[in-house]
Short mmCIF file of C-alpha atoms in Angstrom, two decimals:
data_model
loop_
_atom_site.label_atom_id
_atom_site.label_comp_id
_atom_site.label_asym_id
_atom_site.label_seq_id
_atom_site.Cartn_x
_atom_site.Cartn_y
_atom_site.Cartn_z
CA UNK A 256 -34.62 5.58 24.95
CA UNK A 257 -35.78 3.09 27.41
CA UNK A 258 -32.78 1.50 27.67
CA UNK A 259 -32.32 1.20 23.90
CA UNK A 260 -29.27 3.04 21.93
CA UNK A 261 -30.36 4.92 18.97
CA UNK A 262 -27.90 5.65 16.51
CA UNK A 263 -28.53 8.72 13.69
CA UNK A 264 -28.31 6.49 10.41
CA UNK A 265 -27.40 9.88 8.87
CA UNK A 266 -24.21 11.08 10.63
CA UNK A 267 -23.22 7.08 9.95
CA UNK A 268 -23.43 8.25 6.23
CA UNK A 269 -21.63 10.96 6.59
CA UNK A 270 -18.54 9.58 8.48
CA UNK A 271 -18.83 6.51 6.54
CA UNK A 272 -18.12 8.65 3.10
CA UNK A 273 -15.67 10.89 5.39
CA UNK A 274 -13.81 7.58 6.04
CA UNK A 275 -13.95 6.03 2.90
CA UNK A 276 -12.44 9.51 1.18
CA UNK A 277 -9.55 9.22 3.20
CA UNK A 278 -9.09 5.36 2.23
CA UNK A 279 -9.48 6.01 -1.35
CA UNK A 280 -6.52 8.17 -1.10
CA UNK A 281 -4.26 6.25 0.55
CA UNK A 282 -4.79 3.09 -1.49
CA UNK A 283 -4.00 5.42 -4.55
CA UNK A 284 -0.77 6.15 -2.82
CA UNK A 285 -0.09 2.77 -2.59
CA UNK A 286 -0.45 2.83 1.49
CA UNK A 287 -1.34 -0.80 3.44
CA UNK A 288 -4.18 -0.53 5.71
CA UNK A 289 -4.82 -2.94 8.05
CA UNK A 290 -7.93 -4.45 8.94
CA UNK A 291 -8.38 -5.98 12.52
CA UNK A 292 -11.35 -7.56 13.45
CA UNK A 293 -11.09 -10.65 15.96
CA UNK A 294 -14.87 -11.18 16.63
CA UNK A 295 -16.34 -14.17 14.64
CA UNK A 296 -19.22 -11.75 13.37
CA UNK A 297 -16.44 -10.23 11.14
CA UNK A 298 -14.17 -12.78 10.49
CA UNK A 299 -15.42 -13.79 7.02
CA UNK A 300 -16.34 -10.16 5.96
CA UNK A 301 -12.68 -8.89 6.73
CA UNK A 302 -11.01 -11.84 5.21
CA UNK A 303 -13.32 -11.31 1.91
CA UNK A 304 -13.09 -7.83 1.62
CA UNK A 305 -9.58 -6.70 2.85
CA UNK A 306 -8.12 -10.35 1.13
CA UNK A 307 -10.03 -9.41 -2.24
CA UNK A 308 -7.85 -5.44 -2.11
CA UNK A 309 -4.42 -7.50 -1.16
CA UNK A 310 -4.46 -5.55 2.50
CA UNK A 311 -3.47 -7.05 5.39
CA UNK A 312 -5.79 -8.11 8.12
CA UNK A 313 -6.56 -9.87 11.59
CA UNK A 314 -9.15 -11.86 12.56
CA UNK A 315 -7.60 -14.04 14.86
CA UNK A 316 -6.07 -13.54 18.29
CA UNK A 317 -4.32 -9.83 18.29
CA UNK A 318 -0.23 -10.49 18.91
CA UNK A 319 0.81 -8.16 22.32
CA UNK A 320 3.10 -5.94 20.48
CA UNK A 321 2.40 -6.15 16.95
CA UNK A 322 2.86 -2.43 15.79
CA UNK A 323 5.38 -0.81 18.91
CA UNK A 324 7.62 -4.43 18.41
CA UNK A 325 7.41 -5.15 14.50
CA UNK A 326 11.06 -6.62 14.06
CA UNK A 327 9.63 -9.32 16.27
CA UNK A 328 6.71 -10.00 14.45
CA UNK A 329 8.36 -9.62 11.30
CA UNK A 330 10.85 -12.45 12.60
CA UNK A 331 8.05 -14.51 13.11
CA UNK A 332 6.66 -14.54 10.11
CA UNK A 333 10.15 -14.95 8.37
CA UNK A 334 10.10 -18.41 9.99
CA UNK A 335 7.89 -19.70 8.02
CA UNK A 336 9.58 -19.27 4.74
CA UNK A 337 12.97 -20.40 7.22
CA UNK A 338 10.34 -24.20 7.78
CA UNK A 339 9.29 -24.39 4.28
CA UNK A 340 12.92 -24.62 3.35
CA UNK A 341 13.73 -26.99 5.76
CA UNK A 342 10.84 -29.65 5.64
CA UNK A 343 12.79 -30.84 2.76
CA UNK A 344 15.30 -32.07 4.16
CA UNK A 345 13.39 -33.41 7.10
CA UNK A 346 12.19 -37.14 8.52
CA UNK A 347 8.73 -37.74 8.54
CA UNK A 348 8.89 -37.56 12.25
CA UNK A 349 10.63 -34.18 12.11
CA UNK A 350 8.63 -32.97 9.61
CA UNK A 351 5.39 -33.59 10.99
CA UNK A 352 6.60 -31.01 14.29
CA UNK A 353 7.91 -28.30 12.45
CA UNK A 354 4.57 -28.93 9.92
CA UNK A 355 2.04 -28.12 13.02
CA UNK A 356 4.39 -25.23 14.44
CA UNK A 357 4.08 -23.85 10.37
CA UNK A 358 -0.17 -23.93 10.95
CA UNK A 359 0.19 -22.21 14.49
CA UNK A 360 1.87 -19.48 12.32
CA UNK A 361 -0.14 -19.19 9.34
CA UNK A 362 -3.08 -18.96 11.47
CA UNK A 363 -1.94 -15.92 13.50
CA UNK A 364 0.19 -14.36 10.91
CA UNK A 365 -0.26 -15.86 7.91
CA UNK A 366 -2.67 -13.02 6.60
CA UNK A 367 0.04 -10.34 7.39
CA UNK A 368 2.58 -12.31 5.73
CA UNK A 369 3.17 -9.21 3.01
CA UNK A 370 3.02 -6.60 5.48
CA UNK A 371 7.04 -5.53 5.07
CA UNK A 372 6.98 -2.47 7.29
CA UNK A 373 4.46 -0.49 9.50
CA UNK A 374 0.71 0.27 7.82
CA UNK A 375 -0.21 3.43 7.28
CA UNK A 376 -3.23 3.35 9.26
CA UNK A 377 -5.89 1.10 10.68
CA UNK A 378 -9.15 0.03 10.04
CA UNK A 379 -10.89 -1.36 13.65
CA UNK A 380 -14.08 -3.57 14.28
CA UNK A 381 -15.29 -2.95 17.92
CA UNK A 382 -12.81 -0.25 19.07
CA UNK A 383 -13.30 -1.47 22.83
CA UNK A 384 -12.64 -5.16 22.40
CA UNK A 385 -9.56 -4.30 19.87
CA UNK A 386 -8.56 -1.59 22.79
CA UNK A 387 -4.72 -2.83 22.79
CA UNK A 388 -4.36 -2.59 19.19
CA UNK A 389 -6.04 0.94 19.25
CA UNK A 390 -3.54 1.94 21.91
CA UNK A 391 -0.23 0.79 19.95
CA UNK A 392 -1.81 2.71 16.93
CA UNK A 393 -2.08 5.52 18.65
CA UNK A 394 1.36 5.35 20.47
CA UNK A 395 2.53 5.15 17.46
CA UNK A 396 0.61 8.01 15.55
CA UNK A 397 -0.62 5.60 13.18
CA UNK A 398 -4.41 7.01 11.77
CA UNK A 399 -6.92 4.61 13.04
CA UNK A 400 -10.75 4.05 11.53
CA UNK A 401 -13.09 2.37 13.97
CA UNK A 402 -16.92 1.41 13.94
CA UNK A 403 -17.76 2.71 17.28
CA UNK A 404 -20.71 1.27 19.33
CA UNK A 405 -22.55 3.41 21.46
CA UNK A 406 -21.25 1.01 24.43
CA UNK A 407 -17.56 2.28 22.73
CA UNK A 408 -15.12 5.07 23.81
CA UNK A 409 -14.55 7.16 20.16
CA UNK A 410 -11.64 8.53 22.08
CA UNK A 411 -8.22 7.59 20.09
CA UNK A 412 -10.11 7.15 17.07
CA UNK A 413 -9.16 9.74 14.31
CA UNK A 414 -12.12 8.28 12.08
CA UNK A 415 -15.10 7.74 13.69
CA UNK A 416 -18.16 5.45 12.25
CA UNK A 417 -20.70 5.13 14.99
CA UNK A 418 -22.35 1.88 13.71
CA UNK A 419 -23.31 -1.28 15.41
CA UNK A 420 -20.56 -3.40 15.14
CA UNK A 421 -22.33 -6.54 16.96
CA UNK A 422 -24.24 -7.21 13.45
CA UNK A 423 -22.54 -8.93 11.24
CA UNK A 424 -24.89 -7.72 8.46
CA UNK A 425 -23.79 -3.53 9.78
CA UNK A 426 -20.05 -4.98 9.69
CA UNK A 427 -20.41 -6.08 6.00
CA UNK A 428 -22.26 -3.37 4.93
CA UNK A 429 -19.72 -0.42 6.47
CA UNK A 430 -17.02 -2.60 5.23
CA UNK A 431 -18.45 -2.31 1.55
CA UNK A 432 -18.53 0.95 1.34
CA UNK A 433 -14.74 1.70 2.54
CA UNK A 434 -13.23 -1.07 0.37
CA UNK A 435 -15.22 -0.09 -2.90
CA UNK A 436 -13.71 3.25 -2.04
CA UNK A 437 -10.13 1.62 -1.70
CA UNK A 438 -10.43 -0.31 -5.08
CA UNK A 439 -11.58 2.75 -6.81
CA UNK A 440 -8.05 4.16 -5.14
CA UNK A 441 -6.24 1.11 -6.40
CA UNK A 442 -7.46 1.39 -9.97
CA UNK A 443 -6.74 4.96 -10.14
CA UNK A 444 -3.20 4.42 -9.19
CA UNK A 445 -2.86 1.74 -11.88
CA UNK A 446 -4.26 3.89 -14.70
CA UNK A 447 -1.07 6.77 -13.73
CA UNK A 448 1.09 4.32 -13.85
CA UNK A 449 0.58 3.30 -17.39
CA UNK A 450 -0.11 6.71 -18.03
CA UNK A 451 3.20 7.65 -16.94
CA UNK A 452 5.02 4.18 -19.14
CA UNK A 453 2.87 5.44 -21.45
CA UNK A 454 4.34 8.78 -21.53
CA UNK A 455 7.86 7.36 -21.35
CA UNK A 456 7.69 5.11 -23.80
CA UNK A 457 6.73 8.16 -26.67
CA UNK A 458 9.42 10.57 -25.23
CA UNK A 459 11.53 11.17 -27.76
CA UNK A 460 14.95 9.90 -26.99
CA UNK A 461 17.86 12.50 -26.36
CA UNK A 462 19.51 13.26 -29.94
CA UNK A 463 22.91 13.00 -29.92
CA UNK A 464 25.31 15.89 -31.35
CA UNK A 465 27.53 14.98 -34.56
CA UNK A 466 30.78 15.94 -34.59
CA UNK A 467 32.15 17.32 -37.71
CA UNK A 468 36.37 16.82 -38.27
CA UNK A 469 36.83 20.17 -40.44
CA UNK A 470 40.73 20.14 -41.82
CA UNK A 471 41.19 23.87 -43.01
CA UNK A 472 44.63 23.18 -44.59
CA UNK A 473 42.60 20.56 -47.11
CA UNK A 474 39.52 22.70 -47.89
CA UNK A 475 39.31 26.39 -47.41
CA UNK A 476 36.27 27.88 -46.42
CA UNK A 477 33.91 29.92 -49.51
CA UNK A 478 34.93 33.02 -47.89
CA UNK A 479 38.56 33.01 -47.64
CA UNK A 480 39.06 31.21 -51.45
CA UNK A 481 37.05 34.55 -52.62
CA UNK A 482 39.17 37.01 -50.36
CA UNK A 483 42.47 35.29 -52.18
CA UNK A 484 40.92 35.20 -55.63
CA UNK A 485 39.98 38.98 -55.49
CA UNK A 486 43.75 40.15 -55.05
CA UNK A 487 44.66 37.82 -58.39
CA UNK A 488 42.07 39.09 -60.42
CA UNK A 489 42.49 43.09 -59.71
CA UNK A 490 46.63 42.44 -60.75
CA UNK A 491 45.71 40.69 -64.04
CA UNK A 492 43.52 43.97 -64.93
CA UNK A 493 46.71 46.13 -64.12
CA UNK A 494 48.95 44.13 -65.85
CA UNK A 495 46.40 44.75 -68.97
#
């Protein structure tokens, strides 16, 4: 209207609770979502919210390649662990090098650091500027969930939450609602697993059989001492 974008506050509800469903239940399976968000209006809310669940996120600089090459990445971030190692044994000098080469790599991958295999889905800030990441994710059939702008293409998006995603105030608030839903997932899972130790532990453990050793030539069983006593007695009344 007049050159201003309206969005319905009540579909947003609805896809918002749509979303947040579907999160729920993969954070009780014990999936990783990951949360990507490179513009400084979510920085601090992604870092916060996906940090605070133990997910893995990006706010800085998107690596080319980060879902359709993993093994790379993964190599990457192996190399830090590979410098912490070595520092030890360094110089100052040398140390000092492989130190600022460490911070280049923490920055861009240290929040991903945990993030042993491919995540189950992910969870996009500004679908158009995170448009590479988007594509990979959907080359690689991983679900994504994306606040979409009205200057955005929900195309590619298998969750849509049109929301303004310029506002870092919208960002926080969308992101509340999905990662409440995630730890409600998380706590869920926890409470079946000591359930299930629970469970364990009171199972009664298998009994084991008991072998009895029965030597017939030693002790005759009741019934055959009364089948050889009855012959003995019926003589000793003839014999009378």
């Amino acid at each position: 209207r007049n050159g201003i974008h309206i969005i319905d506050l009540y579909k947003t509800v609805a896809k918002v609770e749509e979303a947040a469903n579907a999160l729920r239940q993969m954070a009780k399976s014990g999936k990783k979502v990951l949360f990507v968000g490179t513009k400084k209006q979510a920085h601090e809310a992604i870092a916060e919210k996906a940090g605070a669940l133990g997910m893995p996120f990006v706010i800085e600089r998107w690596p080319g390649g980060m879902l359709t090459n993993f093994p790379t990445i993964r190599k990457a971030v192996k190399k830090m662990t590979t410098i912490d190692k070595m520092a030890k044994d360094l110089s100052k000098r040398e140390k000092l090098q492989i130190t600022r080469q460490r911070a280049k790599l923490e920055k861009n991958l240290g929040s991903i650091a945990d993030l042993s295999r491919l995540p189950s889905a992910l969870f996009v800030v500004d679908v158009m500027k995170e448009h590479i990441a988007v594509a990979e994710a959907n080359r690689l059939g991983i679900p994504v969930f994306g606040m979409v702008d009205t200057n955005s293409n929900p195309e590619g998006i298998d969750f849509v939450i049109p929301a303004n995603d310029d506002a870092s105030k919208s960002i926080e608030v969308i992101l509340d609602a999905v990662c409440a839903a995630m730890a409600e997932g998380l706590e869920e899972r926890k409470v079946e697993r000591l359930d299930e130790e629970a469970k364990a532990e009171d199972a009664p453990a298998p009994g084991k059989r008991r072998r009895v050793r029965r030597n017939d030539s030693e002790k005759p069983a009741p019934a055959a001492e009364a089948q050889a006593e009855a012959p003995v007695e019926a003589e000793a009344h003839a014999a009378e």
